[in-house]
Coordinates of C-alpha atoms and ligand atoms in Angstrom, one line a residue:
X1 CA -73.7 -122.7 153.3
X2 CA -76.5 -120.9 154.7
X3 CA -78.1 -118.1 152.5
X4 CA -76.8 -114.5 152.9
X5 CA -78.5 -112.9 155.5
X6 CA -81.2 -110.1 154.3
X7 CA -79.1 -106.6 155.1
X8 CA -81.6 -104.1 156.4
X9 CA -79.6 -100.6 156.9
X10 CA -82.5 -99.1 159.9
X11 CA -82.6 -95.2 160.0
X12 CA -83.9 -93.0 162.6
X13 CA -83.9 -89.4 164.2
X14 CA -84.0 -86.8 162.2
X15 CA -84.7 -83.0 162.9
X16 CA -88.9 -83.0 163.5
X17 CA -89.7 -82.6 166.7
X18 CA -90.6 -86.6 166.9
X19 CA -86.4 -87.4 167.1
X20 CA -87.1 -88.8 170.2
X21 CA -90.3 -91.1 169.9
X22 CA -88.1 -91.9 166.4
X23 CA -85.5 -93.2 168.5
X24 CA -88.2 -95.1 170.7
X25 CA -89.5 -96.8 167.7
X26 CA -86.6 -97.3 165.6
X27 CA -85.0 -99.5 169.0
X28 CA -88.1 -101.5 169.5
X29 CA -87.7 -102.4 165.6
X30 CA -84.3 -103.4 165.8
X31 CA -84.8 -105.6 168.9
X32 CA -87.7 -106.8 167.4
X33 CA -85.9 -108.1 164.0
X34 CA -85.1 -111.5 164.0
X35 CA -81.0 -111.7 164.0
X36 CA -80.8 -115.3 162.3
X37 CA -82.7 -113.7 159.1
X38 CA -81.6 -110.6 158.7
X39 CA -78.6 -108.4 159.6
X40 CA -79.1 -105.2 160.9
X41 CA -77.1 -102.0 160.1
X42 CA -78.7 -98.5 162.6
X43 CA -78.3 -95.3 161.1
X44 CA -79.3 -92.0 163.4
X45 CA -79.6 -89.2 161.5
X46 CA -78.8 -86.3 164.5
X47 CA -81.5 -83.2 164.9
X48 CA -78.6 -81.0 162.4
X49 CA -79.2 -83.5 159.2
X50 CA -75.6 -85.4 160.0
X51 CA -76.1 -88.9 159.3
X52 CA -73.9 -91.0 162.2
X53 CA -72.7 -94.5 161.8
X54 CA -73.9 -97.9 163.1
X55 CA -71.0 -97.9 165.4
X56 CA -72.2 -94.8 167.0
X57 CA -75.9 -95.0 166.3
X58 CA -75.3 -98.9 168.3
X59 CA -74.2 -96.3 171.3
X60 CA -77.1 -94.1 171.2
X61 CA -79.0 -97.1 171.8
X62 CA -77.4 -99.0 174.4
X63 CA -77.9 -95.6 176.1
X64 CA -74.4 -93.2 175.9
X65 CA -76.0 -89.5 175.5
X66 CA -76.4 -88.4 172.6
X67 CA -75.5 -85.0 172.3
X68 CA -71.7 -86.6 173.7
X69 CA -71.9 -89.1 170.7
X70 CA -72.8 -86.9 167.8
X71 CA -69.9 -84.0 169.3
X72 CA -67.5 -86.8 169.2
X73 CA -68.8 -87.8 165.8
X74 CA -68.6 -84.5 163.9
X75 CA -65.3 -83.0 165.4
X76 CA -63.3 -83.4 162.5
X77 CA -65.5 -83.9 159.9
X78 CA -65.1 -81.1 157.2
X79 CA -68.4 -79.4 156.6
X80 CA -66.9 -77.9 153.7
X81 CA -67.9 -80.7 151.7
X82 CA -71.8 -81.4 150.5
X83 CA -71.9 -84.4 150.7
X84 CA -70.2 -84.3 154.6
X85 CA -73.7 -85.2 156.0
X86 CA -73.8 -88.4 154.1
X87 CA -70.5 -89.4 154.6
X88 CA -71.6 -92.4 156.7
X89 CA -73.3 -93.7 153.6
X90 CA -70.4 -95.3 152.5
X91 CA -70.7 -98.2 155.5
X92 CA -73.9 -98.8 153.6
X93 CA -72.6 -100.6 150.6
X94 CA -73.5 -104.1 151.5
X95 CA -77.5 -103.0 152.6
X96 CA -80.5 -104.6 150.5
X97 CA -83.4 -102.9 152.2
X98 CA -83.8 -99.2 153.8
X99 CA -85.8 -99.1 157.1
X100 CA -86.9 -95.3 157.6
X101 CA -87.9 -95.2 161.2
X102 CA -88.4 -91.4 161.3
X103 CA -91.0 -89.6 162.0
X104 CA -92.4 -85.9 160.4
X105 CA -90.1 -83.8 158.4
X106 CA -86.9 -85.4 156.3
X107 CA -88.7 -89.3 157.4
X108 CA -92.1 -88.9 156.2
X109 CA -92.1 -86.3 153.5
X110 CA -90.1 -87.8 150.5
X111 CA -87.0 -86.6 151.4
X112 CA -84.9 -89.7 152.3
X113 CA -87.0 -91.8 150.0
X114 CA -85.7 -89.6 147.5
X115 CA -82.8 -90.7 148.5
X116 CA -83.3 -94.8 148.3
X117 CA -84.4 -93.9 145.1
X118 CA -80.8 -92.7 144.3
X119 CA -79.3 -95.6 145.9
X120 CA -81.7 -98.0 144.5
X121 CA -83.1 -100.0 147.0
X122 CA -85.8 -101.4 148.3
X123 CA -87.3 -99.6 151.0
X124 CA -90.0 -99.3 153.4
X125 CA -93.3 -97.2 153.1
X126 CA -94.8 -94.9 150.7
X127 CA -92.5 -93.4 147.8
X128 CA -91.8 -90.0 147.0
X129 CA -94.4 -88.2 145.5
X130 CA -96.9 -90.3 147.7
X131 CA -94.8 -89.3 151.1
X132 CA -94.7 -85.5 150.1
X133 CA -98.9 -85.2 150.0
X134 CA -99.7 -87.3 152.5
X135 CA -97.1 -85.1 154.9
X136 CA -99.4 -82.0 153.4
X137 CA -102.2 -81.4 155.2
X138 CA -103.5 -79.1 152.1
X139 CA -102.8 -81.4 149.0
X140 CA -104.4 -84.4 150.9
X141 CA -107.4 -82.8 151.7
X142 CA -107.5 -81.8 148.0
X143 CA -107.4 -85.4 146.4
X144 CA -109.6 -86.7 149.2
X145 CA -111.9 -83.8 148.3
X146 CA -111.4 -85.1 144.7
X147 CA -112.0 -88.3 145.4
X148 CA -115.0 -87.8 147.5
X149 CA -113.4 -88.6 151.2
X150 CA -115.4 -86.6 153.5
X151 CA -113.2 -84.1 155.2
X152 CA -113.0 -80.9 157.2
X153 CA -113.8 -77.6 155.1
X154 CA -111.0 -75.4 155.5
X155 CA -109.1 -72.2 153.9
X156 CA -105.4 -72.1 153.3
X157 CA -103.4 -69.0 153.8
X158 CA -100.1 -67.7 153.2
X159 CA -98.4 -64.5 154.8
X160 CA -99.6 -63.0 151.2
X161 CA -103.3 -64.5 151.4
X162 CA -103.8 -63.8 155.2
X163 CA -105.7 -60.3 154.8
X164 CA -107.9 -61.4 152.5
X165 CA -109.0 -63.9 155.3
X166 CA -110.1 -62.2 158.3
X167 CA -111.6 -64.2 161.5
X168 CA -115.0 -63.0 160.5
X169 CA -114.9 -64.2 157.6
X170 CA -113.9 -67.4 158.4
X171 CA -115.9 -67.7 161.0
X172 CA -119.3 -67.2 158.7
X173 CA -117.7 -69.7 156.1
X174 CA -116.5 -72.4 159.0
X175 CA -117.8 -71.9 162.1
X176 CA -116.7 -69.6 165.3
X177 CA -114.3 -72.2 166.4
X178 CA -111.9 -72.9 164.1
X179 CA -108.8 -74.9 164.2
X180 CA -105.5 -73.7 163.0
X181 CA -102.3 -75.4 162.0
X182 CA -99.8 -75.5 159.8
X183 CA -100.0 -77.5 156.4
X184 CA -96.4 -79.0 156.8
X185 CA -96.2 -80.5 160.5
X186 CA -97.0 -83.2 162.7
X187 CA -97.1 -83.7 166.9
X188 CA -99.8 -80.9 167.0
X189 CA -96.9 -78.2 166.9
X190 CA -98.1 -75.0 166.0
X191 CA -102.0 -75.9 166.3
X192 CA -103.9 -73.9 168.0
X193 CA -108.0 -74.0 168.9
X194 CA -109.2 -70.4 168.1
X195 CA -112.6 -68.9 169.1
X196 CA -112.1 -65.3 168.8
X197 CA -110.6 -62.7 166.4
X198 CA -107.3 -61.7 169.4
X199 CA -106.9 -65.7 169.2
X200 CA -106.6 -66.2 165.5
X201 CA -104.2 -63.7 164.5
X202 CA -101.9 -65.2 167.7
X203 CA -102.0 -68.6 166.1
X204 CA -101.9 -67.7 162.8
X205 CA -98.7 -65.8 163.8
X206 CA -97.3 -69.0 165.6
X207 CA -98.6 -71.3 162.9
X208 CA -96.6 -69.3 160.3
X209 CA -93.4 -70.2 162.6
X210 CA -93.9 -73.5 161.2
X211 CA -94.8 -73.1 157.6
X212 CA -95.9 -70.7 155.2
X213 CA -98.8 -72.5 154.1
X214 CA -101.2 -72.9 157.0
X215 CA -104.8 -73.9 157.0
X216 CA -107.9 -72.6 158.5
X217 CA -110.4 -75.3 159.5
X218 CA -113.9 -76.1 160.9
X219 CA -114.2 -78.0 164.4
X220 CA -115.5 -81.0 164.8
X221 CA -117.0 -81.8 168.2
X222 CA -115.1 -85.0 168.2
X223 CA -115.6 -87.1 171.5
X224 CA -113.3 -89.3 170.4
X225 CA -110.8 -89.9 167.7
X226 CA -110.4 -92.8 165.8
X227 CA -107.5 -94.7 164.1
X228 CA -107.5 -97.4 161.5
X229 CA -104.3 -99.0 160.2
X230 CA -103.7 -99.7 156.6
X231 CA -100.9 -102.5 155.5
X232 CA -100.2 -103.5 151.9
X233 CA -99.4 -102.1 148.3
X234 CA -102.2 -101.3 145.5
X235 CA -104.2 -104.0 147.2
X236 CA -104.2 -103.7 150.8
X237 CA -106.2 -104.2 154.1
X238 CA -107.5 -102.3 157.3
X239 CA -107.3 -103.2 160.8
X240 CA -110.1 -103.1 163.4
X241 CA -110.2 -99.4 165.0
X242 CA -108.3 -97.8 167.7
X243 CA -109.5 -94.4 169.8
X244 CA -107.6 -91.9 171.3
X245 CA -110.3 -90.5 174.1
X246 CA -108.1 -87.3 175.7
X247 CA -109.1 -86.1 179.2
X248 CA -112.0 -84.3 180.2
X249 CA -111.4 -80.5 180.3
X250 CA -108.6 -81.0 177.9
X251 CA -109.1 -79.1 174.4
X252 CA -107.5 -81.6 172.0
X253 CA -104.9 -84.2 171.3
X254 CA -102.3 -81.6 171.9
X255 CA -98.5 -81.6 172.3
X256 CA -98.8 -81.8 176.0
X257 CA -101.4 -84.8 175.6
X258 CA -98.8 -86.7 173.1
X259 CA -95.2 -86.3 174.7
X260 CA -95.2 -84.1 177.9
X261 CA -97.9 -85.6 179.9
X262 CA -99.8 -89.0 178.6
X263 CA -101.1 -90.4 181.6
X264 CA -104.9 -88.8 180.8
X265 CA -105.2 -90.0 177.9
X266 CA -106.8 -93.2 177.7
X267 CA -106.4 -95.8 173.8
X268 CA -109.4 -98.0 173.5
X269 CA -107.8 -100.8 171.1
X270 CA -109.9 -102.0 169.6
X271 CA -112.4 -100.2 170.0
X272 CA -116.3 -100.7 169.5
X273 CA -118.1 -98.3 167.7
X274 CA -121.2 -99.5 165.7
X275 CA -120.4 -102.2 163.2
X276 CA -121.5 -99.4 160.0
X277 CA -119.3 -97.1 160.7
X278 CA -116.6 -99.5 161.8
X279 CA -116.7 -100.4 158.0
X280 CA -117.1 -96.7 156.6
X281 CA -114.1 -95.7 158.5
X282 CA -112.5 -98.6 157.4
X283 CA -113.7 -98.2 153.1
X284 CA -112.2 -94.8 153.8
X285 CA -109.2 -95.7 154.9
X286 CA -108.7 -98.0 152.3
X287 CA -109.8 -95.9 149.8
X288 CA -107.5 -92.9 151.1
X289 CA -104.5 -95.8 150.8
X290 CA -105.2 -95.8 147.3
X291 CA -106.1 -92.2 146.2
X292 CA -102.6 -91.2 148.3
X293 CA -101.0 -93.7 146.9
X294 CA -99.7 -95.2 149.8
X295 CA -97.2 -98.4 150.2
X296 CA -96.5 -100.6 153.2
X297 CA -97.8 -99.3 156.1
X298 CA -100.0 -95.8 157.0
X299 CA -102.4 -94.9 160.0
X300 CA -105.3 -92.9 159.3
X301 CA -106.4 -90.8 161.9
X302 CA -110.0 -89.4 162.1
X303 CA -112.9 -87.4 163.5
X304 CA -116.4 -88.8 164.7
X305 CA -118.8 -85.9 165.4
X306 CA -121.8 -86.8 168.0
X307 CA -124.0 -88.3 165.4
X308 CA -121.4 -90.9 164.2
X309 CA -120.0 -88.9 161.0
X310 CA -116.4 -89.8 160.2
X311 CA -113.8 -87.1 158.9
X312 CA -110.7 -88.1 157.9
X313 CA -108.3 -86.2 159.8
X314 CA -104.6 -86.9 158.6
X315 CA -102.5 -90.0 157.5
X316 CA -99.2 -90.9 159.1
X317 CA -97.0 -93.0 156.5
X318 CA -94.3 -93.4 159.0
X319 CA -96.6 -93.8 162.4
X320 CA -94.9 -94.1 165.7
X321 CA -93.5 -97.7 166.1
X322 CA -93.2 -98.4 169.7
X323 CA -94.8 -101.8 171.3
X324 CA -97.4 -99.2 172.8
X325 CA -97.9 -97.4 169.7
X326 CA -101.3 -97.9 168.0
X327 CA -100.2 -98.8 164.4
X328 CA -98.3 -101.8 165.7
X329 CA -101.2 -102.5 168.4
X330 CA -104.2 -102.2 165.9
X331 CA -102.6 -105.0 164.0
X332 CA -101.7 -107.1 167.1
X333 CA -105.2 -106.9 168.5
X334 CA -106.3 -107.7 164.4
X335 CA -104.0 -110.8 164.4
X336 CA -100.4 -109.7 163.2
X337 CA -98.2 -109.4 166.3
X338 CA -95.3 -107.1 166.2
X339 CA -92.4 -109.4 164.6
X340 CA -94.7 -110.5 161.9
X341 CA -95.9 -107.2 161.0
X342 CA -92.3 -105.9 160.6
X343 CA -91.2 -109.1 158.2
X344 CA -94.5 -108.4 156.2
X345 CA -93.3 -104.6 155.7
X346 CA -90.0 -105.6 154.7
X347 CA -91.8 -108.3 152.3
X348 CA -94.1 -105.4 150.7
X349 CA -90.6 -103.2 150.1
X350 CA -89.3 -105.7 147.9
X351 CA -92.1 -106.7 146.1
X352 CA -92.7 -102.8 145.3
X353 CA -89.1 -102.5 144.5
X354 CA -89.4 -105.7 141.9
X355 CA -92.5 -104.5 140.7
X356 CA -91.5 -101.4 139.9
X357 CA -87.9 -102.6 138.4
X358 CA -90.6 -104.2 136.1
X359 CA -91.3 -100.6 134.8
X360 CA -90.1 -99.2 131.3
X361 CA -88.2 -95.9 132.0
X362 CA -86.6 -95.8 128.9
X363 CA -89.2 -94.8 125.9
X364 CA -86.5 -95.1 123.2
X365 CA -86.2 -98.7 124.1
X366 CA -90.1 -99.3 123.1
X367 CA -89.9 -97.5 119.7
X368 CA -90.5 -93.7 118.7
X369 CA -94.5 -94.4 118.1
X370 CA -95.0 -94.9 121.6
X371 CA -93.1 -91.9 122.7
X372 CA -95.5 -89.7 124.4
X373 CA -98.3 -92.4 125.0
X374 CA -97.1 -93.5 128.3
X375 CA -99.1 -96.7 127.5
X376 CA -97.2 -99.9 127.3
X377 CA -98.5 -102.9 126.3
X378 CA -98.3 -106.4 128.1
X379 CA -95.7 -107.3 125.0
X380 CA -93.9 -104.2 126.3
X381 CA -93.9 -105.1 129.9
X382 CA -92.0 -108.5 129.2
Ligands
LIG1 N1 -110.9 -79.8 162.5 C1 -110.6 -80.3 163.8 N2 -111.7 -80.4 164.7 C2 -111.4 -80.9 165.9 N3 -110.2 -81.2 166.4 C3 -109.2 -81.1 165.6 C4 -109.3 -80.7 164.2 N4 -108.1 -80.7 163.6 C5 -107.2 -81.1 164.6 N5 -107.8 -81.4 165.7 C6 -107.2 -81.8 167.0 O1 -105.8 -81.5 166.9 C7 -105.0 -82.7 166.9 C8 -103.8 -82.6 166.0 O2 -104.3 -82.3 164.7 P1 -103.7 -83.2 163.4 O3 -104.4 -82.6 162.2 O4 -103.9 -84.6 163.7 O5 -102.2 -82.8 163.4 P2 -100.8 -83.5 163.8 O6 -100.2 -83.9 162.5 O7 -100.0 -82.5 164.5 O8 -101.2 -84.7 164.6 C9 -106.0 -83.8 166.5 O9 -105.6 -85.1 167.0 C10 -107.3 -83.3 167.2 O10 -107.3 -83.6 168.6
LIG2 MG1 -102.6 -86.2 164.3

């Protein structure tokens, strides 16, 4: 008899405002996964948190619409109940391997990892703690700062900080244009480009629509900005660079640029920038991998000022998945074409799973002494 198929239970939607390109990917992945090794379960979790089945997730992808599906869907389901969103989860009792195909908040910021974690699976991508900075603008600029990955300088602000952080001052600490955005986001919602005082308080007023952490930052004059993907576990590798060169005229790599109207924007993959700072963006990525403690798969995004200076602008643990998206591209034009990148991913997930399964939770099991240490020995570890 031929060995049991690998289950892989794919998830995708969510409520960010990347449900759609989530969608996108999470179809290009499940066409892309090879049927004669590995069954495929879809979950779509709709834009209110309710997590539909495969049967009607199947729909959403062969094309019925979706707000039709997900009314059928939740009609008689008692909301009552807290665990009513997750009622689907019982079709998931067979699954080995969690596939989180969704983008921004509730895919990329610990919260369904959280959840793998509950059911004990393996699982695709970065784990919980590690999902929750890199999804903070704030926090990971703080351990790059630690760590000495060169960054913008910026202020953070809260409704209860914001007086005490005027546009002049910022100004004289960051420069008279200064970008603002929320700490908790993604698909350049909420960012805005300020250069005067009637400018800042708007976006700090629109940016506090999104989160109530929001930071202030220096501009860099970026002519382009450029990508590096990162695959692996605590040892990993970087691809050759991507750029993201938006049109002329246009002030940055906005929402419009991203989802309303592309067609401007022009991806130079790979792309050749001089061999140094090919490898400095590349260390940096690497080295961001490891101080964000990062698993499987992240794209690190960043800024190149006119004399050649990287920034590291933001990581994406979950990046967009599409055949045209860069994560997948980077690696194709590195060597790894699509399907083979996706069976790596899901070979990381379970060697992370088995190495952590490894792991001594229990301290009573290694004797009171050690209680407290935290340090096990190899003779432990066995
Ligand atoms: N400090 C900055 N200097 C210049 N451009 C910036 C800066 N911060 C953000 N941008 C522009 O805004 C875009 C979105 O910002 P980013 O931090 O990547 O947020 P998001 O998570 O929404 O993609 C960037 O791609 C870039 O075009
Ligand atoms: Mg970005």
């Amino acid at each position: 008899m031929a060995d049991k198929k690998l289950h892989i239970a794919l998830l995708f939607g969510g409520n960010s405002s990347e449900h759609d390109v989530s969608k996108r990917s999470a179809h290009t992945v499940y066409d892309a996964l090879d049927k004669d090794k590995y069954e495929v379960s879809v979950f779509m979790f709709t834009k209110d948190g309710f997590l539909l089945g495969n049967e009607d997730s199947m729909k959403i992808f062969n094309g019925a619409v979706e707000d039709e599906v997900v009314a059928e869907a939740i009609k008689d389901v008692d909301f009552s109940n807290p665990l009513a969103n997750l009622q689907n989860l019982s079709e998931v009792k067979d699954v080995d391997l969690f596939y989180p195909v969704i983008h921004g908040n509730m895919g990329e910021d610990g919260t369904v990892q959280g959840l793998f974690r509950l059911l004990n699976k393996p699982y695709i991508g970065s784990g919980i703690a590690s999902s929750g900075v890199s999804f903070d603008k704030d926090l990971t600029k703080q351990l790059l700062t630690l760590h000495g990955i060169r960054n913008t300088k910026y202020v953070v602000v809260t409704p209860e900080t914001r007086a005490d952080h005027p546009y002049e001052k910022c100004a004289a600490k960051l420069g008279e244009t200064l970008f603002i955005k929320p700490a908790r986001q993604g698909s350049s919602v909420g960012i805005h480009k300020v250069a005067n005082k009637e400018e800042f308080e708007a976006a700090l007023d629109d940016a506090f629509r999104y989160d109530y952490k929001v930071l202030i930052e220096e501009t860099i004059n970026s002519p382009r900005e450029v990508e590096c993907s990162v695959l692996g576990n605590r040892e990993a590798k970087a691809s050759k660079l991507g750029a993201v060169v938006v049109p002329e005229g246009d002030d940055f790599y906005d929402y419009n640029n991203k989802f309303v109207d592309a067609s401007g924007v022009v991806f130079e993959i790979p792309v050749e920038l001089p061999e140094d700072l090919t490898k400095e963006i590349q260390q940096m990525s690497l080295d961001a991998f490891r101080v964000l403690d990062n698993r499987g798969m992240a794209r690190m995004d960043f800024l190149v000022d006119e004399n050649n200076v990287p920034y590291f602008g933001e990581v994406n643990t979950l990046p967009g998945f599409t055949n045209i998206s860069l994560y997948p591209q980077l690696w194709a034009v590195s060597g790894i074409n699509y399907k083979a990148l996706i069976d790596e991913l899901i070979r990381l997930a379970i060697a992370e799973f088995d190495d952590n399964a490894k792991l001594h939770y229990d301290f009573q099991e290694l004797g009171s002494e050690k209680l407290g240490t935290g340090l096990l020995t190899d003779e432990d570890k066995k």
